[in-house]
Amino acid sequence: MYIPASGFDEIITAAEGLNPKDDEVVLILLAEEQMPDITTLISSLNQRGINFIGGIFPRVIHGEDLHRSGAVVRLLPLVNKPLLVTELSTSTINIQHQLSDLKFSKGSTAFILVDGLSTSIHSFLSLVFQQLGVSVKYFGGGAGYLSFQQQPCIFCPQGIYKDAAIIAFIDMDSELGIRHGWKRIAGPFVATRSEGGVIKELNWSNSYDVYKKAVEHESGLKFDEHSFFEIAKGYPFGIYSEGSEDIVRDPFQVTEKGEIICVGEVPENAVLNILKGEKSALIDSARQAIKDCFSSGFNNIEYCLVMDCISRVLFLEEDFKEELVSLSREISFNNSSVVPEGALTIGEIASREQGILEFYNKTIVVGAFHE
Amino acid sequence: MKSSEMIDEISLLYELSLSIGTSLDLQDNCDIFIRKLLSRKNLDFASVWIKESALCFQDNDNAQVVYAYPQHRISLTQLSTSHPVFSLSEKCEVLVVNSSDENFSQFITEKEVFCGTFIIIPLGTIGILKLYSVKEMEDTKASRIASQLRNILSKFEVSLEACLMHKRTLLEMSEKEKLAKELFYSKIVAETANRAKSEFLATMSHELRTPLNSVIGFSDLMIAGNVGELSQMQKKFLGNISTSGKHLLALINNVLDISKVEAGKMELNCEIFAVKETFTEVKQLTSPLVEKKGLKVEFCLDEKLANIYADKIRFKQILFNLASNAIKFTPAGGKMTISSNMYGEMAQFTVRDTGIGIAEENKHKLFKPFTQLDSATNRMYDGTGLGLSLVKSFVELHKGEIWFESEVGKGTAFTFEIPLIAGLNKEGTAEAITEDTETIPTKDIENIPEPIIYIPQIIEPLYSSRDEPLILVVEDDDASRELLEVTLTQEGYRVVSAPNGKEALELANRMKPFAITLDIMMPGMNGWDVLKYLKLEEHTHNIPVIITSMLDEREMGVIWGAVEHFIKPIQKDTLLSTLDKIKEKAAKSSLSVLVVDDEKSAVELVAAMLDGKEFNVLKAYGGQEAIDLAFKERPDLIVLDLMMPDISGFEVIKALKSKPDTIDIPIIICTAKDLEPTEMNTLDENVSYIVHKGMFNRENLIGIIKGVQKKTCRKTDCYHKQQYEHALTIERFL
């Protein structure tokens, strides 16, 4: 449910109204504008003995609407207690034992919220996947603020954190749809020097020079006349993945040295293409993602959670509404009455088929939860 | 195929090939490559299996999973190489198995695999790479993947071998480091244990020798009749007590020597010396036994082997022990021969006897410590069972060898050889060698030019009876000399004068004056040199010397043994008073000896040994008491124990040697302690003689005291070394 009010009383009332049991958790997706005082919110929820997890996002989604303020609140059944991991980038992640001790019934989903600007998301997800493998499905997204300034954005009964992640192990199976709709327009380029999400060299040359030349050539726009992100939001990188869409990496900043910073890791020597978004293709990709969820034949979908990249909104702008309409229509088309809920994220998390867990950019991931 | 697809594939292979070999760590190397492979190829699982023969050189038919992604899927971690995953895949370049195949289940070694496709590719001869896709693949696609990866996987295999080699190297290094650490700690533990053992032995030797000192000492005094006449029976019993005590003492000494050898603490003090000297000494030491048994003894010295380079004390001990054994096991009327022989670069010595011989079955026991050949022998022949073991150890310490030949009833010949050192003048005479090793002071004396022979003029007092004390006045200034001559003759002394050092030495040596007044600042040989040589020379060292100098160098004078030091101009009364004191002292016939020991019985024993008119014994039962008494009485000599509670003998020496008044009092150490080399060095510099408790009798002690009295001025390292060696010789052969 969506709680439009900015005060925390309404959120607490809504959470209490869900009457969470010991093996349930209240998921709170908070929009970054007009937020209640988080510390007071956490304290009040703790006083009432309500188990919860949450994140702060640039926008939240409910149905066909996008909200700058308010909260999406949802009760989720748990198979294991949520696991909080702090200091992702500054200390060695040591959760192997905690993960290996977990037991799962068939058909569980790990719902992951992570600080979208943490520099160690890739290592963290890789470690989780090594330990849990395909015993669960994975779904989630990166929390954070539209300013792209790293601030505390992950919260739970222990407090609010930045550079952290929380995993809720949901006692429900899920069908996942992962789509972006971005198409190649130039490439290949080799990331001949990179570190984490920073591309230092492309084709053995300054990465910005190479990117700028290619994008200016394709777009007709000049980087000198616009901010970097204003143009780059429409021209992300794609990493080749055989048999599926390229994995998108979203360039959001350029350093004085001409190094391009992306959300998500770009491995050294990765072969990249520059992608371009077409409005119709992007909107259609949202529909495709819902279609993928229903393609396995499950009709008893109870929830539909959506993690949609903030940069799609920044690219589609007013047309983003059409993407949300497209989602709802496809759900109705599949004879389901669930209302899609979720948030605009800084990076999206999902596992492909039964396979690899990936961190995506500029992508919409849909989780259709069922028994 | 579209060109864009081709570009994608080539790009993928480029990226994959560059991700191989980025680390020498097996896990990292696999992780970087496999994760990229799975991500780009859209595959769901991969595992790397390596045969144990390649992994850890184990000669078996198993293989292990060394890497898997995601790890969670692993079900089996070890497989036999006869498993179909290996046996079938090794027969081809690639093995593709789909869930639609009948034998699909045979290939499942992972969790939660129900359908899909396995692609198994051999990694050379070391293992396999197993890929899995949840979606079933067409054979053609799977084969294409395998073909695309063929060359890359060859590289991957090589990188894995490098990782394995690296791992083994690290392991070996780590084991070596571990071993080195263990050795280091073992060494510390061993050294600590060894130190503890040495300390224990030193303490034990002290504790054992101290009472034995009294047992042997008092017994010998009583046997010698110092406490009155004894009956034959009493003499016999006391003799038994003394002999048993000495036997026990010898045993303790041998045990200590063996312990030192075992602990690696036995240090040789090698030097060049004449073999003849040692033969003579051994002959002297064994003669009482030889005579007692009526044996014939022959010493055959090879003239070519005049000198050897060895530890003189240990060499003597070797020969003496072998000779003692020969005498012990040779019946009356038999013969013992000790011979030397040059054998190549070795000096060879043989001790041969015509004794009982050694039975074949006993020969292997011969050099083992605490072993005597049989109980019957043990009863018949006295011995500690340590002598031959020590002999062998000493020979080996000299880098030599020892062996023997024996026939029961005919006799035994022990031969040992030690290396000659390069450059040693084998044919040089013993005397020549001795000259080379003489002490520095002696050499200095030899450097003094031949004295001028002249008839000295003795100035006598009025009405001289010619038996007045003679004073030698050494003074280069005529006026000063005349002043002294007049002053002294007026006071009833005879005077003889010398204007320089050389004449002074000659006169002192020839005329043995009662006292000498000695000027310091003289041309040529100055007064200090004259004093030094006077005190070094046996005939002059007892002559009291009074320094007459322009400078206040009292301490220097005291150090070199002057009795008084006057600054010119000399006060007549003071000079005469000093001469009076000298006369008084000379009049005293007894020598004052301060005996210091915390053991009352030890003090009493020495006091009893020195009983008589010759010595005036002062007694102190502790370090502080000794220091106080020494300062107060200034005894002529101190017999000092080392191990005393509160203030040890070492501290007493330090206290006495730090003050001019007591610095020149000769000290004889009488201890039960087995001395460490560092302790020996300390003592070498400060004491005149070291004797071990239980190792001396009355005659020895008096001889030592008189010897020290005569030579107290010869305070050189060489002198002390000689003294200690002499003491040790007495101890070892008593």
Short mmCIF file of C-alpha atoms in Angstrom, two decimals, chain B residues 109-418:
data_model
loop_
_atom_site.label_atom_id
_atom_site.label_comp_id
_atom_site.label_asym_id
_atom_site.label_seq_id
_atom_site.Cartn_x
_atom_site.Cartn_y
_atom_site.Cartn_z
CA THR B 109 27.59 -34.00 -9.28
CA GLU B 110 25.75 -30.80 -8.27
CA LYS B 111 22.69 -29.85 -6.27
CA GLU B 112 19.34 -28.98 -7.80
CA VAL B 113 20.13 -30.12 -11.31
CA PHE B 114 17.12 -31.67 -13.01
CA CYS B 115 17.49 -30.61 -16.58
CA GLY B 116 19.77 -28.63 -18.87
CA THR B 117 23.12 -29.31 -20.49
CA PHE B 118 26.58 -30.23 -19.25
CA ILE B 119 29.59 -29.25 -21.32
CA ILE B 120 32.70 -31.07 -20.06
CA ILE B 121 36.07 -30.05 -21.50
CA PRO B 122 39.38 -31.75 -20.53
CA LEU B 123 42.08 -29.43 -19.19
CA GLY B 124 45.07 -31.24 -20.70
CA THR B 125 45.96 -34.13 -18.46
CA ILE B 126 45.42 -32.37 -15.16
CA GLY B 127 41.64 -32.20 -14.94
CA ILE B 128 38.41 -30.99 -16.47
CA LEU B 129 36.21 -27.90 -16.71
CA LYS B 130 32.53 -28.69 -16.22
CA LEU B 131 30.01 -26.11 -17.44
CA TYR B 132 26.27 -26.25 -16.90
CA SER B 133 23.32 -24.47 -18.44
CA VAL B 134 19.88 -24.80 -16.94
CA LYS B 135 18.44 -24.43 -20.42
CA GLU B 136 19.06 -27.40 -22.58
CA MET B 137 21.38 -26.54 -25.47
CA GLU B 138 21.47 -27.93 -28.92
CA ASP B 139 24.54 -30.09 -29.48
CA THR B 140 25.74 -27.80 -32.22
CA LYS B 141 25.64 -24.76 -29.92
CA ALA B 142 27.37 -26.62 -27.10
CA SER B 143 30.03 -27.90 -29.48
CA ARG B 144 30.53 -24.40 -30.84
CA ILE B 145 31.06 -23.07 -27.32
CA ALA B 146 33.63 -25.81 -26.72
CA SER B 147 35.37 -25.05 -30.02
CA GLN B 148 35.45 -21.33 -29.27
CA LEU B 149 36.97 -22.00 -25.87
CA ARG B 150 39.48 -24.63 -27.02
CA ASN B 151 42.54 -22.41 -27.25
CA ILE B 152 41.52 -20.28 -24.31
CA LEU B 153 41.14 -23.33 -22.14
CA SER B 154 44.64 -24.49 -23.12
CA LYS B 155 45.88 -21.20 -21.75
CA PHE B 156 43.68 -21.66 -18.71
CA GLU B 157 45.19 -25.10 -18.13
CA VAL B 158 48.72 -23.68 -18.27
CA SER B 159 47.73 -20.93 -15.85
CA LEU B 160 46.33 -23.56 -13.49
CA GLU B 161 49.57 -25.50 -13.61
CA ALA B 162 51.45 -22.30 -12.80
CA CYS B 163 49.11 -21.71 -9.86
CA LEU B 164 49.64 -25.26 -8.61
CA MET B 165 53.39 -24.89 -8.92
CA HIS B 166 53.22 -21.56 -7.11
CA LYS B 167 51.12 -23.08 -4.36
CA ARG B 168 53.56 -25.94 -3.92
CA THR B 169 56.48 -23.51 -3.80
CA LEU B 170 54.72 -21.41 -1.18
CA LEU B 171 53.91 -24.52 0.79
CA GLU B 172 57.51 -25.67 0.64
CA MET B 173 58.71 -22.22 1.67
CA SER B 174 56.20 -22.14 4.46
CA GLU B 175 57.29 -25.59 5.60
CA LYS B 176 60.90 -24.50 5.43
CA GLU B 177 60.07 -21.38 7.42
CA LYS B 178 58.13 -23.48 9.88
CA LEU B 179 61.03 -25.88 10.12
CA ALA B 180 63.45 -23.00 10.58
CA LYS B 181 61.23 -21.57 13.32
CA GLU B 182 60.93 -24.97 14.97
CA LEU B 183 64.68 -25.39 14.78
CA PHE B 184 65.15 -21.93 16.21
CA TYR B 185 62.82 -22.63 19.12
CA SER B 186 64.31 -26.08 19.61
CA LYS B 187 67.71 -24.46 19.72
CA ILE B 188 66.53 -22.01 22.35
CA VAL B 189 64.94 -24.81 24.35
CA ALA B 190 68.07 -26.93 23.98
CA GLU B 191 70.31 -24.04 24.93
CA THR B 192 68.14 -23.25 27.91
CA ALA B 193 68.19 -26.88 28.94
CA ASN B 194 71.91 -27.02 28.36
CA ARG B 195 72.42 -23.89 30.42
CA ALA B 196 70.24 -25.32 33.16
CA LYS B 197 72.26 -28.52 33.01
CA SER B 198 75.53 -26.62 33.22
CA GLU B 199 74.27 -24.56 36.13
CA PHE B 200 73.06 -27.71 37.83
CA LEU B 201 76.40 -29.39 37.32
CA ALA B 202 78.30 -26.34 38.54
CA THR B 203 76.15 -26.19 41.64
CA MET B 204 76.36 -29.91 42.21
CA SER B 205 80.09 -29.94 41.76
CA HIS B 206 80.35 -27.22 44.38
CA GLU B 207 78.03 -29.00 46.76
CA LEU B 208 79.90 -32.29 46.35
CA ARG B 209 83.42 -30.93 46.42
CA THR B 210 82.91 -28.80 49.50
CA PRO B 211 82.30 -31.66 51.94
CA LEU B 212 84.88 -33.82 50.14
CA ASN B 213 87.39 -31.05 50.74
CA SER B 214 86.97 -31.55 54.48
CA VAL B 215 86.86 -35.33 54.26
CA ILE B 216 90.08 -35.59 52.29
CA GLY B 217 91.85 -32.65 53.92
CA PHE B 218 91.27 -33.60 57.54
CA SER B 219 91.99 -37.28 56.82
CA ASP B 220 95.33 -36.40 55.25
CA LEU B 221 96.21 -34.08 58.13
CA MET B 222 95.50 -36.83 60.61
CA ILE B 223 97.43 -39.41 58.57
CA ALA B 224 100.39 -37.01 58.46
CA GLY B 225 100.36 -36.94 62.24
CA ASN B 226 99.36 -33.30 62.61
CA VAL B 227 97.01 -34.14 65.46
CA GLY B 228 99.13 -36.68 67.21
CA GLU B 229 100.18 -40.28 66.83
CA LEU B 230 97.67 -42.72 65.33
CA SER B 231 97.45 -46.46 65.58
CA GLN B 232 98.05 -48.55 62.44
CA MET B 233 94.36 -49.38 62.30
CA GLN B 234 93.41 -45.72 62.56
CA LYS B 235 95.91 -44.85 59.84
CA LYS B 236 94.52 -47.62 57.63
CA PHE B 237 90.90 -46.50 58.10
CA LEU B 238 91.77 -42.87 57.55
CA GLY B 239 93.68 -43.94 54.45
CA ASN B 240 90.54 -45.67 53.22
CA ILE B 241 88.49 -42.53 53.87
CA SER B 242 91.02 -40.38 52.02
CA THR B 243 91.31 -42.80 49.08
CA SER B 244 87.52 -43.11 48.76
CA GLY B 245 87.17 -39.34 48.90
CA LYS B 246 89.77 -38.90 46.21
CA HIS B 247 88.12 -41.55 44.07
CA LEU B 248 84.79 -39.81 44.43
CA LEU B 249 86.40 -36.49 43.58
CA ALA B 250 88.00 -37.96 40.46
CA LEU B 251 84.61 -39.34 39.48
CA ILE B 252 83.00 -35.92 39.90
CA ASN B 253 85.72 -34.32 37.81
CA ASN B 254 85.34 -36.90 35.06
CA VAL B 255 81.55 -36.53 35.05
CA LEU B 256 81.94 -32.80 34.75
CA ASP B 257 84.39 -33.17 31.88
CA ILE B 258 82.06 -35.56 30.07
CA SER B 259 79.14 -33.22 30.63
CA LYS B 260 81.15 -30.35 29.23
CA VAL B 261 82.06 -32.37 26.17
CA GLU B 262 78.43 -33.41 25.64
CA ALA B 263 77.23 -29.84 26.08
CA GLY B 264 79.84 -28.63 23.60
CA LYS B 265 81.34 -26.44 26.26
CA MET B 266 84.72 -28.11 26.43
CA GLU B 267 87.04 -25.61 24.81
CA LEU B 268 90.55 -26.55 23.85
CA ASN B 269 93.37 -24.21 24.61
CA CYS B 270 95.81 -25.28 21.96
CA GLU B 271 99.44 -24.27 21.82
CA ILE B 272 102.75 -25.59 20.58
CA PHE B 273 104.68 -27.54 23.16
CA ALA B 274 107.36 -30.19 23.40
CA VAL B 275 106.16 -33.79 23.48
CA LYS B 276 109.15 -34.64 25.61
CA GLU B 277 107.89 -32.40 28.41
CA THR B 278 104.58 -34.24 28.57
CA PHE B 279 106.27 -37.62 28.43
CA THR B 280 108.44 -36.60 31.35
CA GLU B 281 105.48 -35.40 33.36
CA VAL B 282 103.51 -38.57 32.66
CA LYS B 283 106.53 -40.58 33.65
CA GLN B 284 106.74 -38.72 36.95
CA LEU B 285 103.03 -39.03 37.62
CA THR B 286 102.90 -42.76 36.93
CA SER B 287 106.18 -43.72 38.54
CA PRO B 288 104.73 -44.46 42.02
CA LEU B 289 102.22 -46.90 40.50
CA VAL B 290 104.79 -48.40 38.17
CA GLU B 291 107.24 -48.94 40.99
CA LYS B 292 104.52 -50.37 43.22
CA LYS B 293 103.63 -53.00 40.63
CA GLY B 294 107.19 -53.60 39.50
CA LEU B 295 106.50 -52.89 35.83
CA LYS B 296 109.01 -52.06 33.13
CA VAL B 297 108.28 -48.80 31.38
CA GLU B 298 109.71 -47.54 28.15
CA PHE B 299 109.19 -44.11 26.56
CA CYS B 300 110.10 -44.00 22.87
CA LEU B 301 110.12 -40.50 21.48
CA ASP B 302 110.26 -40.00 17.72
CA GLU B 303 112.85 -37.28 17.26
CA LYS B 304 111.07 -35.95 14.20
CA LEU B 305 108.07 -35.22 16.36
CA ALA B 306 109.60 -32.80 18.81
CA ASN B 307 106.58 -30.50 19.14
CA ILE B 308 102.85 -30.80 18.71
CA TYR B 309 99.98 -28.35 18.61
CA ALA B 310 97.37 -29.38 21.15
CA ASP B 311 95.75 -28.55 24.46
CA LYS B 312 98.59 -29.38 26.78
CA ILE B 313 96.43 -30.28 29.77
CA ARG B 314 94.06 -32.50 27.78
CA PHE B 315 96.93 -34.14 25.91
CA LYS B 316 98.58 -34.97 29.20
CA GLN B 317 95.25 -36.27 30.49
CA ILE B 318 94.90 -38.55 27.45
CA LEU B 319 98.36 -40.03 27.88
CA PHE B 320 98.03 -40.32 31.65
CA ASN B 321 94.63 -42.05 31.43
CA LEU B 322 95.90 -44.54 28.86
CA ALA B 323 99.06 -45.12 30.88
CA SER B 324 97.06 -45.57 34.11
CA ASN B 325 94.84 -48.09 32.37
CA ALA B 326 97.84 -49.97 31.05
CA ILE B 327 99.43 -50.07 34.49
CA LYS B 328 96.13 -51.07 36.08
CA PHE B 329 95.56 -54.06 33.79
CA THR B 330 99.15 -55.25 33.54
CA PRO B 331 100.26 -57.83 36.08
CA ALA B 332 103.43 -57.39 38.09
CA GLY B 333 106.55 -57.88 36.00
CA GLY B 334 104.79 -56.75 32.83
CA LYS B 335 105.77 -53.93 30.53
CA MET B 336 104.27 -50.68 29.33
CA THR B 337 105.58 -48.75 26.35
CA ILE B 338 104.61 -45.22 25.40
CA SER B 339 105.76 -44.14 21.98
CA SER B 340 105.34 -41.28 19.55
CA ASN B 341 105.49 -41.40 15.80
CA MET B 342 105.08 -39.07 12.83
CA TYR B 343 102.52 -40.52 10.44
CA GLY B 344 102.03 -38.30 7.42
CA GLU B 345 100.35 -35.13 8.67
CA MET B 346 99.42 -36.79 11.92
CA ALA B 347 101.15 -37.13 15.26
CA GLN B 348 100.60 -40.67 16.48
CA PHE B 349 100.96 -41.95 20.05
CA THR B 350 100.72 -45.51 21.30
CA VAL B 351 100.42 -46.86 24.82
CA ARG B 352 101.11 -50.57 24.74
CA ASP B 353 100.98 -53.04 27.61
CA THR B 354 101.46 -56.73 28.20
CA GLY B 355 98.34 -56.92 30.33
CA ILE B 356 95.23 -59.05 30.47
CA GLY B 357 93.88 -57.89 27.10
CA ILE B 358 90.28 -57.31 26.06
CA ALA B 359 87.90 -60.07 25.08
CA GLU B 360 86.29 -59.84 21.64
CA GLU B 361 82.77 -59.52 23.06
CA ASN B 362 83.81 -56.56 25.20
CA LYS B 363 85.61 -54.53 22.60
CA HIS B 364 82.51 -52.62 21.48
CA LYS B 365 81.84 -51.43 25.04
CA LEU B 366 85.23 -49.93 25.52
CA PHE B 367 84.66 -46.23 24.91
CA LYS B 368 81.16 -46.05 26.36
CA PRO B 369 80.88 -43.94 29.53
CA PHE B 370 80.20 -45.68 32.83
CA THR B 371 81.13 -49.01 31.29
CA GLN B 372 83.61 -51.38 32.76
CA LEU B 373 83.98 -54.56 30.94
CA ASP B 374 82.53 -56.94 33.46
CA SER B 375 81.65 -56.96 37.09
CA ALA B 376 84.60 -59.16 37.96
CA THR B 377 86.97 -56.66 36.38
CA ASN B 378 85.15 -53.90 38.15
CA ARG B 379 85.80 -55.50 41.49
CA MET B 380 89.41 -56.26 40.75
CA TYR B 381 90.41 -52.98 39.16
CA ASP B 382 89.59 -49.63 40.56
CA GLY B 383 88.19 -47.05 38.15
CA THR B 384 85.36 -44.75 37.34
CA GLY B 385 84.53 -46.22 33.97
CA LEU B 386 84.84 -42.78 32.45
CA GLY B 387 88.54 -42.56 31.62
CA LEU B 388 88.49 -44.09 28.14
CA SER B 389 85.31 -42.28 27.22
CA LEU B 390 86.98 -39.00 28.12
CA VAL B 391 90.13 -39.96 26.25
CA LYS B 392 88.09 -40.60 23.11
CA SER B 393 86.26 -37.29 23.51
CA PHE B 394 89.47 -35.35 23.98
CA VAL B 395 91.09 -37.00 20.96
CA GLU B 396 88.04 -36.22 18.83
CA LEU B 397 88.03 -32.62 20.06
CA HIS B 398 91.52 -32.44 18.60
CA LYS B 399 90.09 -33.71 15.28
CA GLY B 400 91.89 -36.94 15.88
CA GLU B 401 91.08 -40.63 16.15
CA ILE B 402 91.73 -43.38 18.63
CA TRP B 403 91.73 -47.13 18.19
CA PHE B 404 93.12 -50.20 19.84
CA GLU B 405 94.39 -53.68 19.23
CA SER B 406 94.13 -56.31 21.89
CA GLU B 407 94.53 -59.98 22.48
CA VAL B 408 93.39 -61.68 25.63
CA GLY B 409 96.35 -62.64 27.77
CA LYS B 410 98.87 -60.86 25.57
CA GLY B 411 98.09 -57.22 26.01
CA THR B 412 96.55 -54.11 24.51
CA ALA B 413 97.81 -51.24 22.44
CA PHE B 414 95.87 -47.96 22.32
CA THR B 415 96.88 -45.64 19.51
CA PHE B 416 95.63 -42.14 18.94
CA GLU B 417 96.57 -39.57 16.39
CA ILE B 418 96.00 -35.85 16.15
#
